[in-house]
Amino acid sequence: TKNDILLYSYLSAEPGANDPIELAVRTAAEEDLEILKSRPNKHEVPGFKVTGFVPFNPNTKMSNATVLINETNEVFKVAKGAPQVIIKLVGGHDEAVHAVNSLAGRGLRALGIARTIPGDLETYELVGMITLLDPPRPDSAETIRRCNEYGVEVKMITGDQLIIAKEVAHRLGMSRVILDAGHLVDPEKSEEEVTDHCERADGFAQVIPEHKYRVVELLQKRGLLVGMTGDGVNDAPALKKANVGIAVHGCTDAARSAADIVLLAPGLSTIVDGITTSRAIFQRMR
């Protein structure tokens, strides 16, 4: 049921996290679930106690919570993460796959929720999916267009599913030449072939942090000057490797330390302003 999905997603939400997805999950649950509206302690869920928590990992693409039911002392686990990961965790689910693909075709993201069955902390069953609308910033398409005008090619790198990435690319005025990140580490292709794919693609989907570093590395081998944006701890290696590492507004200390430039305003339009200003300075120096 909807309430089950909200309850289990709330139990597996990282306490105090400012991640937009976690905030959206917590807000939806707090607005809809009566059990959360009347609780005396805002940091607890009546009847349950979270005894262990594994934060979201960009490599596994999921988080995990261990929960105790106070009344029965029963312990179970809740997993929340990328739909393809959760579907695999529960041993496959054709109906869920169809629903996720249908949502992705409309540019909607999904978050899978699963819990362990009673008496078995290793076997998971699907609770359901949460639908998320995560549209690009209003200025993103114009920013990309202006970058292209200045001869700066923009590549989209995302952890989202391939079908979602293609839809978002279309909305941003980019071509749909978006490849699965597996192309970056394909053992059956030579380094030259992989580099060709990287240079020709407009972006990559289902990316993990190591892939970002790989993209920078491959493009630099072609003699290209590469700028990389990022905000998290896992982005730091790619930011440091890039010719210009750009930490976006609201980034972590690790990203800020690894970057050459730190954006103080939200969005990427500031990058275009930086390009125009720097080119004007170089023009005067001539």
mmCIF file of C-alpha atoms in Angstrom:
data_model
loop_
_atom_site.group_PDB
_atom_site.id
_atom_site.type_symbol
_atom_site.label_atom_id
_atom_site.label_comp_id
_atom_site.label_asym_id
_atom_site.label_seq_id
_atom_site.Cartn_x
_atom_site.Cartn_y
_atom_site.Cartn_z
ATOM 1 C CA THR A 1 0.000 0.000 0.000
ATOM 2 C CA LYS A 2 0.945 3.658 -0.277
ATOM 3 C CA ASN A 3 1.288 3.907 3.512
ATOM 4 C CA ASP A 4 3.614 0.889 3.611
ATOM 5 C CA ILE A 5 5.830 2.439 0.939
ATOM 6 C CA LEU A 6 5.980 5.750 2.824
ATOM 7 C CA LEU A 7 6.622 4.079 6.192
ATOM 8 C CA TYR A 8 9.430 1.828 4.997
ATOM 9 C CA SER A 9 11.014 4.578 2.923
ATOM 10 C CA TYR A 10 10.956 6.828 6.003
ATOM 11 C CA LEU A 11 12.550 4.141 8.167
ATOM 12 C CA SER A 12 15.356 3.836 5.619
ATOM 13 C CA ALA A 13 15.887 7.596 5.238
ATOM 14 C CA GLU A 14 19.224 8.889 6.477
ATOM 15 C CA PRO A 15 18.678 10.896 9.694
ATOM 16 C CA GLY A 16 19.474 14.577 9.272
ATOM 17 C CA ALA A 17 20.543 14.237 5.636
ATOM 18 C CA ASN A 18 20.036 17.286 3.418
ATOM 19 C CA ASP A 19 19.957 15.227 0.233
ATOM 20 C CA PRO A 20 16.965 16.416 -1.884
ATOM 21 C CA ILE A 21 15.650 12.867 -2.340
ATOM 22 C CA GLU A 22 15.818 12.054 1.371
ATOM 23 C CA LEU A 23 14.148 15.376 2.193
ATOM 24 C CA ALA A 24 11.357 14.653 -0.303
ATOM 25 C CA VAL A 25 10.827 11.154 1.131
ATOM 26 C CA ARG A 26 10.688 12.394 4.721
ATOM 27 C CA THR A 27 8.377 15.284 3.854
ATOM 28 C CA ALA A 28 5.918 13.043 1.964
ATOM 29 C CA ALA A 29 5.802 10.546 4.839
ATOM 30 C CA GLU A 30 5.367 13.221 7.510
ATOM 31 C CA GLU A 31 2.514 14.825 5.573
ATOM 32 C CA ASP A 32 0.590 11.592 4.904
ATOM 33 C CA LEU A 33 1.214 9.159 7.766
ATOM 34 C CA GLU A 34 -0.882 9.647 10.901
ATOM 35 C CA ILE A 35 1.685 7.681 12.918
ATOM 36 C CA LEU A 36 4.210 10.453 12.248
ATOM 37 C CA LYS A 37 1.857 13.387 12.793
ATOM 38 C CA SER A 38 1.097 12.540 16.428
ATOM 39 C CA ARG A 39 4.501 11.290 17.604
ATOM 40 C CA PRO A 40 5.964 12.965 20.702
ATOM 41 C CA ASN A 41 9.561 12.676 19.472
ATOM 42 C CA LYS A 42 10.197 13.962 15.951
ATOM 43 C CA HIS A 43 13.275 11.767 15.633
ATOM 44 C CA GLU A 44 11.456 8.478 16.281
ATOM 45 C CA VAL A 45 8.809 6.375 14.549
ATOM 46 C CA PRO A 46 6.282 5.054 17.112
ATOM 47 C CA GLY A 47 6.516 1.282 17.430
ATOM 48 C CA PHE A 48 9.860 1.028 15.642
ATOM 49 C CA LYS A 49 13.519 1.596 16.432
ATOM 50 C CA VAL A 50 16.239 1.904 13.801
ATOM 51 C CA THR A 51 19.201 0.001 15.254
ATOM 52 C CA GLY A 52 21.550 0.209 12.283
ATOM 53 C CA PHE A 53 21.935 2.278 9.156
ATOM 54 C CA VAL A 54 24.141 2.047 6.069
ATOM 55 C CA PRO A 55 24.039 5.343 4.094
ATOM 56 C CA PHE A 56 23.491 5.467 0.352
ATOM 57 C CA ASN A 57 26.525 4.210 -1.519
ATOM 58 C CA PRO A 58 27.072 5.463 -5.098
ATOM 59 C CA ASN A 59 28.592 2.107 -6.012
ATOM 60 C CA THR A 60 25.819 -0.140 -4.666
ATOM 61 C CA LYS A 61 23.208 2.576 -5.390
ATOM 62 C CA MET A 62 21.214 1.840 -2.246
ATOM 63 C CA SER A 63 20.935 2.472 1.502
ATOM 64 C CA ASN A 64 19.946 -0.021 4.171
ATOM 65 C CA ALA A 65 18.389 0.186 7.633
ATOM 66 C CA THR A 66 18.010 -2.447 10.356
ATOM 67 C CA VAL A 67 14.749 -1.951 12.263
ATOM 68 C CA LEU A 68 13.374 -3.379 15.516
ATOM 69 C CA ILE A 69 9.606 -3.758 16.058
ATOM 70 C CA ASN A 70 9.202 -2.749 19.706
ATOM 71 C CA GLU A 71 6.098 -4.844 20.407
ATOM 72 C CA THR A 72 7.414 -8.177 19.103
ATOM 73 C CA ASN A 73 11.200 -7.649 19.190
ATOM 74 C CA GLU A 74 11.228 -8.771 15.551
ATOM 75 C CA VAL A 75 14.125 -7.382 13.506
ATOM 76 C CA PHE A 76 13.968 -6.700 9.777
ATOM 77 C CA LYS A 77 15.939 -4.772 7.183
ATOM 78 C CA VAL A 78 14.766 -2.143 4.715
ATOM 79 C CA ALA A 79 16.618 -1.364 1.493
ATOM 80 C CA LYS A 80 16.011 1.724 -0.607
ATOM 81 C CA GLY A 81 17.728 2.608 -3.863
ATOM 82 C CA ALA A 82 17.887 2.544 -7.637
ATOM 83 C CA PRO A 83 14.987 0.492 -9.018
ATOM 84 C CA GLN A 84 17.179 -1.874 -11.011
ATOM 85 C CA VAL A 85 19.204 -2.640 -7.868
ATOM 86 C CA ILE A 86 16.138 -3.237 -5.684
ATOM 87 C CA ILE A 87 14.454 -5.391 -8.343
ATOM 88 C CA LYS A 88 17.589 -7.524 -8.540
ATOM 89 C CA LEU A 89 17.701 -7.707 -4.730
ATOM 90 C CA VAL A 90 14.196 -9.233 -4.600
ATOM 91 C CA GLY A 91 15.008 -11.736 -7.332
ATOM 92 C CA GLY A 92 13.271 -9.959 -10.216
ATOM 93 C CA HIS A 93 9.798 -8.484 -10.640
ATOM 94 C CA ASP A 94 8.407 -8.145 -14.190
ATOM 95 C CA GLU A 95 5.559 -5.814 -13.228
ATOM 96 C CA ALA A 96 7.940 -3.456 -11.440
ATOM 97 C CA VAL A 97 10.353 -3.461 -14.397
ATOM 98 C CA HIS A 98 7.518 -2.501 -16.750
ATOM 99 C CA ALA A 99 6.326 0.276 -14.410
ATOM 100 C CA VAL A 100 9.828 1.714 -13.963
ATOM 101 C CA ASN A 101 10.500 1.717 -17.717
ATOM 102 C CA SER A 102 7.152 3.390 -18.355
ATOM 103 C CA LEU A 103 7.961 6.127 -15.831
ATOM 104 C CA ALA A 104 11.484 6.551 -17.176
ATOM 105 C CA GLY A 105 10.138 7.101 -20.686
ATOM 106 C CA ARG A 106 8.335 10.168 -19.328
ATOM 107 C CA GLY A 107 11.453 11.441 -17.581
ATOM 108 C CA LEU A 108 10.311 10.334 -14.115
ATOM 109 C CA ARG A 109 12.722 8.723 -11.695
ATOM 110 C CA ALA A 110 11.782 5.890 -9.368
ATOM 111 C CA LEU A 111 13.112 4.762 -6.025
ATOM 112 C CA GLY A 112 12.691 1.126 -5.046
ATOM 113 C CA ILE A 113 11.781 -0.010 -1.519
ATOM 114 C CA ALA A 114 12.211 -3.573 -0.241
ATOM 115 C CA ARG A 115 12.149 -5.259 3.172
ATOM 116 C CA THR A 116 13.241 -8.632 4.451
ATOM 117 C CA ILE A 117 10.622 -11.315 5.019
ATOM 118 C CA PRO A 118 9.782 -12.302 8.641
ATOM 119 C CA GLY A 119 12.435 -14.501 10.214
ATOM 120 C CA ASP A 120 14.972 -14.087 7.406
ATOM 121 C CA LEU A 121 17.348 -11.120 7.242
ATOM 122 C CA GLU A 122 18.758 -12.148 3.876
ATOM 123 C CA THR A 123 15.641 -12.564 1.705
ATOM 124 C CA TYR A 124 13.947 -9.372 0.518
ATOM 125 C CA GLU A 125 10.461 -8.755 -0.867
ATOM 126 C CA LEU A 126 9.393 -5.707 -2.867
ATOM 127 C CA VAL A 127 7.355 -3.107 -0.979
ATOM 128 C CA GLY A 128 6.924 -0.723 -3.901
ATOM 129 C CA MET A 129 8.293 2.218 -5.852
ATOM 130 C CA ILE A 130 8.342 5.941 -5.131
ATOM 131 C CA THR A 131 8.010 8.232 -8.140
ATOM 132 C CA LEU A 132 10.236 11.301 -8.227
ATOM 133 C CA LEU A 133 10.052 14.305 -10.525
ATOM 134 C CA ASP A 134 13.528 15.807 -10.805
ATOM 135 C CA PRO A 135 13.355 18.306 -13.677
ATOM 136 C CA PRO A 136 16.438 20.176 -14.913
ATOM 137 C CA ARG A 137 16.892 23.730 -13.687
ATOM 138 C CA PRO A 138 15.012 26.261 -15.866
ATOM 139 C CA ASP A 139 18.296 27.806 -17.038
ATOM 140 C CA SER A 140 20.032 24.512 -17.898
ATOM 141 C CA ALA A 141 19.036 24.327 -21.570
ATOM 142 C CA GLU A 142 20.091 27.942 -22.179
ATOM 143 C CA THR A 143 23.381 27.372 -20.336
ATOM 144 C CA ILE A 144 24.200 24.362 -22.529
ATOM 145 C CA ARG A 145 23.253 26.282 -25.689
ATOM 146 C CA ARG A 146 25.527 29.186 -24.748
ATOM 147 C CA CYS A 147 28.408 26.835 -23.899
ATOM 148 C CA ASN A 148 28.092 25.242 -27.329
ATOM 149 C CA GLU A 149 28.117 28.696 -28.939
ATOM 150 C CA TYR A 150 31.444 29.398 -27.218
ATOM 151 C CA GLY A 151 32.888 26.124 -28.483
ATOM 152 C CA VAL A 152 32.566 24.303 -25.170
ATOM 153 C CA GLU A 153 31.035 20.857 -25.589
ATOM 154 C CA VAL A 154 28.823 19.724 -22.716
ATOM 155 C CA LYS A 155 28.475 16.069 -21.741
ATOM 156 C CA MET A 156 25.852 14.893 -19.268
ATOM 157 C CA ILE A 157 27.012 12.366 -16.674
ATOM 158 C CA THR A 158 24.295 10.887 -14.468
ATOM 159 C CA GLY A 159 23.561 7.940 -12.255
ATOM 160 C CA ASP A 160 20.026 7.739 -13.666
ATOM 161 C CA GLN A 161 18.783 4.988 -15.955
ATOM 162 C CA LEU A 162 19.647 5.279 -19.638
ATOM 163 C CA ILE A 163 16.062 5.901 -20.739
ATOM 164 C CA ILE A 164 15.671 8.765 -18.235
ATOM 165 C CA ALA A 165 19.000 10.277 -19.275
ATOM 166 C CA LYS A 166 17.932 10.281 -22.930
ATOM 167 C CA GLU A 167 14.642 11.998 -22.091
ATOM 168 C CA VAL A 168 16.392 14.653 -19.990
ATOM 169 C CA ALA A 169 18.971 15.203 -22.745
ATOM 170 C CA HIS A 170 16.130 15.755 -25.206
ATOM 171 C CA ARG A 171 14.528 18.338 -22.899
ATOM 172 C CA LEU A 172 17.862 20.137 -22.635
ATOM 173 C CA GLY A 173 18.206 20.394 -26.402
ATOM 174 C CA MET A 174 21.005 17.831 -26.534
ATOM 175 C CA SER A 175 21.047 14.848 -28.855
ATOM 176 C CA ARG A 176 20.093 11.475 -27.432
ATOM 177 C CA VAL A 177 23.514 9.942 -28.005
ATOM 178 C CA ILE A 178 23.700 8.893 -24.365
ATOM 179 C CA LEU A 179 25.541 5.669 -23.580
ATOM 180 C CA ASP A 180 25.423 3.283 -20.667
ATOM 181 C CA ALA A 181 28.508 3.738 -18.475
ATOM 182 C CA GLY A 182 29.455 0.151 -19.216
ATOM 183 C CA HIS A 183 30.924 1.422 -22.502
ATOM 184 C CA LEU A 184 33.654 3.140 -20.475
ATOM 185 C CA VAL A 185 34.974 -0.125 -19.065
ATOM 186 C CA ASP A 186 34.067 -2.596 -21.810
ATOM 187 C CA PRO A 187 36.781 -5.311 -21.723
ATOM 188 C CA GLU A 188 35.982 -6.324 -25.301
ATOM 189 C CA LYS A 189 36.893 -2.903 -26.695
ATOM 190 C CA SER A 190 40.342 -1.412 -27.127
ATOM 191 C CA GLU A 191 41.327 1.770 -25.315
ATOM 192 C CA GLU A 192 41.097 3.594 -28.651
ATOM 193 C CA GLU A 193 37.534 2.389 -29.249
ATOM 194 C CA VAL A 194 36.450 3.314 -25.724
ATOM 195 C CA THR A 195 37.970 6.775 -26.149
ATOM 196 C CA ASP A 196 36.109 7.195 -29.458
ATOM 197 C CA HIS A 197 32.824 6.343 -27.722
ATOM 198 C CA CYS A 198 33.593 8.790 -24.941
ATOM 199 C CA GLU A 199 34.410 11.635 -27.323
ATOM 200 C CA ARG A 200 31.365 11.132 -29.555
ATOM 201 C CA ALA A 201 28.767 10.587 -26.830
ATOM 202 C CA ASP A 202 26.730 13.460 -25.423
ATOM 203 C CA GLY A 203 26.598 11.785 -22.049
ATOM 204 C CA PHE A 204 26.624 8.658 -19.943
ATOM 205 C CA ALA A 205 23.977 7.059 -17.722
ATOM 206 C CA GLN A 206 24.100 4.716 -14.717
ATOM 207 C CA VAL A 207 27.448 6.204 -13.782
ATOM 208 C CA ILE A 208 29.345 5.553 -10.549
ATOM 209 C CA PRO A 209 32.057 7.963 -9.260
ATOM 210 C CA GLU A 210 34.915 5.976 -10.815
ATOM 211 C CA HIS A 211 33.363 6.472 -14.255
ATOM 212 C CA LYS A 212 33.634 10.267 -13.915
ATOM 213 C CA TYR A 213 37.381 9.988 -13.427
ATOM 214 C CA ARG A 214 37.517 7.661 -16.432
ATOM 215 C CA VAL A 215 35.692 10.179 -18.653
ATOM 216 C CA VAL A 216 38.142 12.940 -17.720
ATOM 217 C CA GLU A 217 41.114 10.648 -18.282
ATOM 218 C CA LEU A 218 39.970 9.472 -21.727
ATOM 219 C CA LEU A 219 39.167 12.958 -23.012
ATOM 220 C CA GLN A 220 42.487 14.335 -21.782
ATOM 221 C CA LYS A 221 44.303 11.590 -23.691
ATOM 222 C CA ARG A 222 42.760 13.086 -26.835
ATOM 223 C CA GLY A 223 44.386 16.394 -25.996
ATOM 224 C CA LEU A 224 41.151 18.028 -24.860
ATOM 225 C CA LEU A 225 40.923 20.513 -21.996
ATOM 226 C CA VAL A 226 38.334 19.083 -19.625
ATOM 227 C CA GLY A 227 36.246 20.786 -16.967
ATOM 228 C CA MET A 228 34.275 18.660 -14.507
ATOM 229 C CA THR A 229 31.534 19.705 -12.104
ATOM 230 C CA GLY A 230 30.776 17.910 -8.862
ATOM 231 C CA ASP A 231 29.500 18.346 -5.332
ATOM 232 C CA GLY A 232 30.274 15.234 -3.296
ATOM 233 C CA VAL A 233 33.156 13.411 -1.664
ATOM 234 C CA ASN A 234 33.097 10.808 -4.429
ATOM 235 C CA ASP A 235 33.500 13.518 -7.084
ATOM 236 C CA ALA A 236 36.818 14.703 -5.626
ATOM 237 C CA PRO A 237 39.141 12.445 -7.714
ATOM 238 C CA ALA A 238 37.504 13.533 -10.992
ATOM 239 C CA LEU A 239 37.552 17.201 -9.937
ATOM 240 C CA LYS A 240 41.255 16.957 -9.131
ATOM 241 C CA LYS A 241 42.039 15.104 -12.365
ATOM 242 C CA ALA A 242 40.222 17.606 -14.605
ATOM 243 C CA ASN A 243 42.024 20.597 -16.100
ATOM 244 C CA VAL A 244 39.388 22.705 -14.375
ATOM 245 C CA GLY A 245 37.568 21.167 -11.413
ATOM 246 C CA ILE A 246 34.359 23.052 -10.626
ATOM 247 C CA ALA A 247 32.652 22.493 -7.267
ATOM 248 C CA VAL A 248 29.016 23.539 -7.487
ATOM 249 C CA HIS A 249 27.004 25.554 -4.962
ATOM 250 C CA GLY A 250 26.337 23.598 -1.772
ATOM 251 C CA CYS A 251 29.217 21.162 -2.295
ATOM 252 C CA THR A 252 31.016 19.178 0.400
ATOM 253 C CA ASP A 253 34.341 20.280 1.868
ATOM 254 C CA ALA A 254 36.085 17.444 0.013
ATOM 255 C CA ALA A 255 34.772 18.640 -3.354
ATOM 256 C CA ARG A 256 35.682 22.227 -2.516
ATOM 257 C CA SER A 257 39.247 21.246 -1.626
ATOM 258 C CA ALA A 258 39.722 19.235 -4.823
ATOM 259 C CA ALA A 259 38.289 21.895 -7.141
ATOM 260 C CA ASP A 260 39.941 24.840 -8.868
ATOM 261 C CA ILE A 261 36.741 26.882 -8.878
ATOM 262 C CA VAL A 262 33.866 26.951 -6.374
ATOM 263 C CA LEU A 263 30.494 28.279 -7.557
ATOM 264 C CA LEU A 264 28.762 30.471 -4.982
ATOM 265 C CA ALA A 265 25.423 30.610 -6.812
ATOM 266 C CA PRO A 266 23.089 27.714 -7.692
ATOM 267 C CA GLY A 267 23.039 26.368 -11.243
ATOM 268 C CA LEU A 268 25.652 26.211 -13.970
ATOM 269 C CA SER A 269 24.993 29.529 -15.722
ATOM 270 C CA THR A 270 27.809 31.016 -13.628
ATOM 271 C CA ILE A 271 30.223 28.873 -15.649
ATOM 272 C CA VAL A 272 29.197 30.677 -18.845
ATOM 273 C CA ASP A 273 29.751 34.019 -17.114
ATOM 274 C CA GLY A 274 33.215 32.802 -16.162
ATOM 275 C CA ILE A 275 33.971 31.828 -19.764
ATOM 276 C CA THR A 276 32.945 35.211 -21.153
ATOM 277 C CA THR A 277 34.808 37.141 -18.453
ATOM 278 C CA SER A 278 38.028 35.134 -18.828
ATOM 279 C CA ARG A 279 37.972 35.467 -22.618
ATOM 280 C CA ALA A 280 37.509 39.211 -22.304
ATOM 281 C CA ILE A 281 40.545 39.366 -19.993
ATOM 282 C CA PHE A 282 42.688 37.347 -22.413
ATOM 283 C CA GLN A 283 41.573 39.606 -25.257
ATOM 284 C CA ARG A 284 42.744 42.683 -23.352
ATOM 285 C CA MET A 285 46.071 41.044 -22.533
ATOM 286 C CA ARG A 286 46.746 40.663 -26.261
#
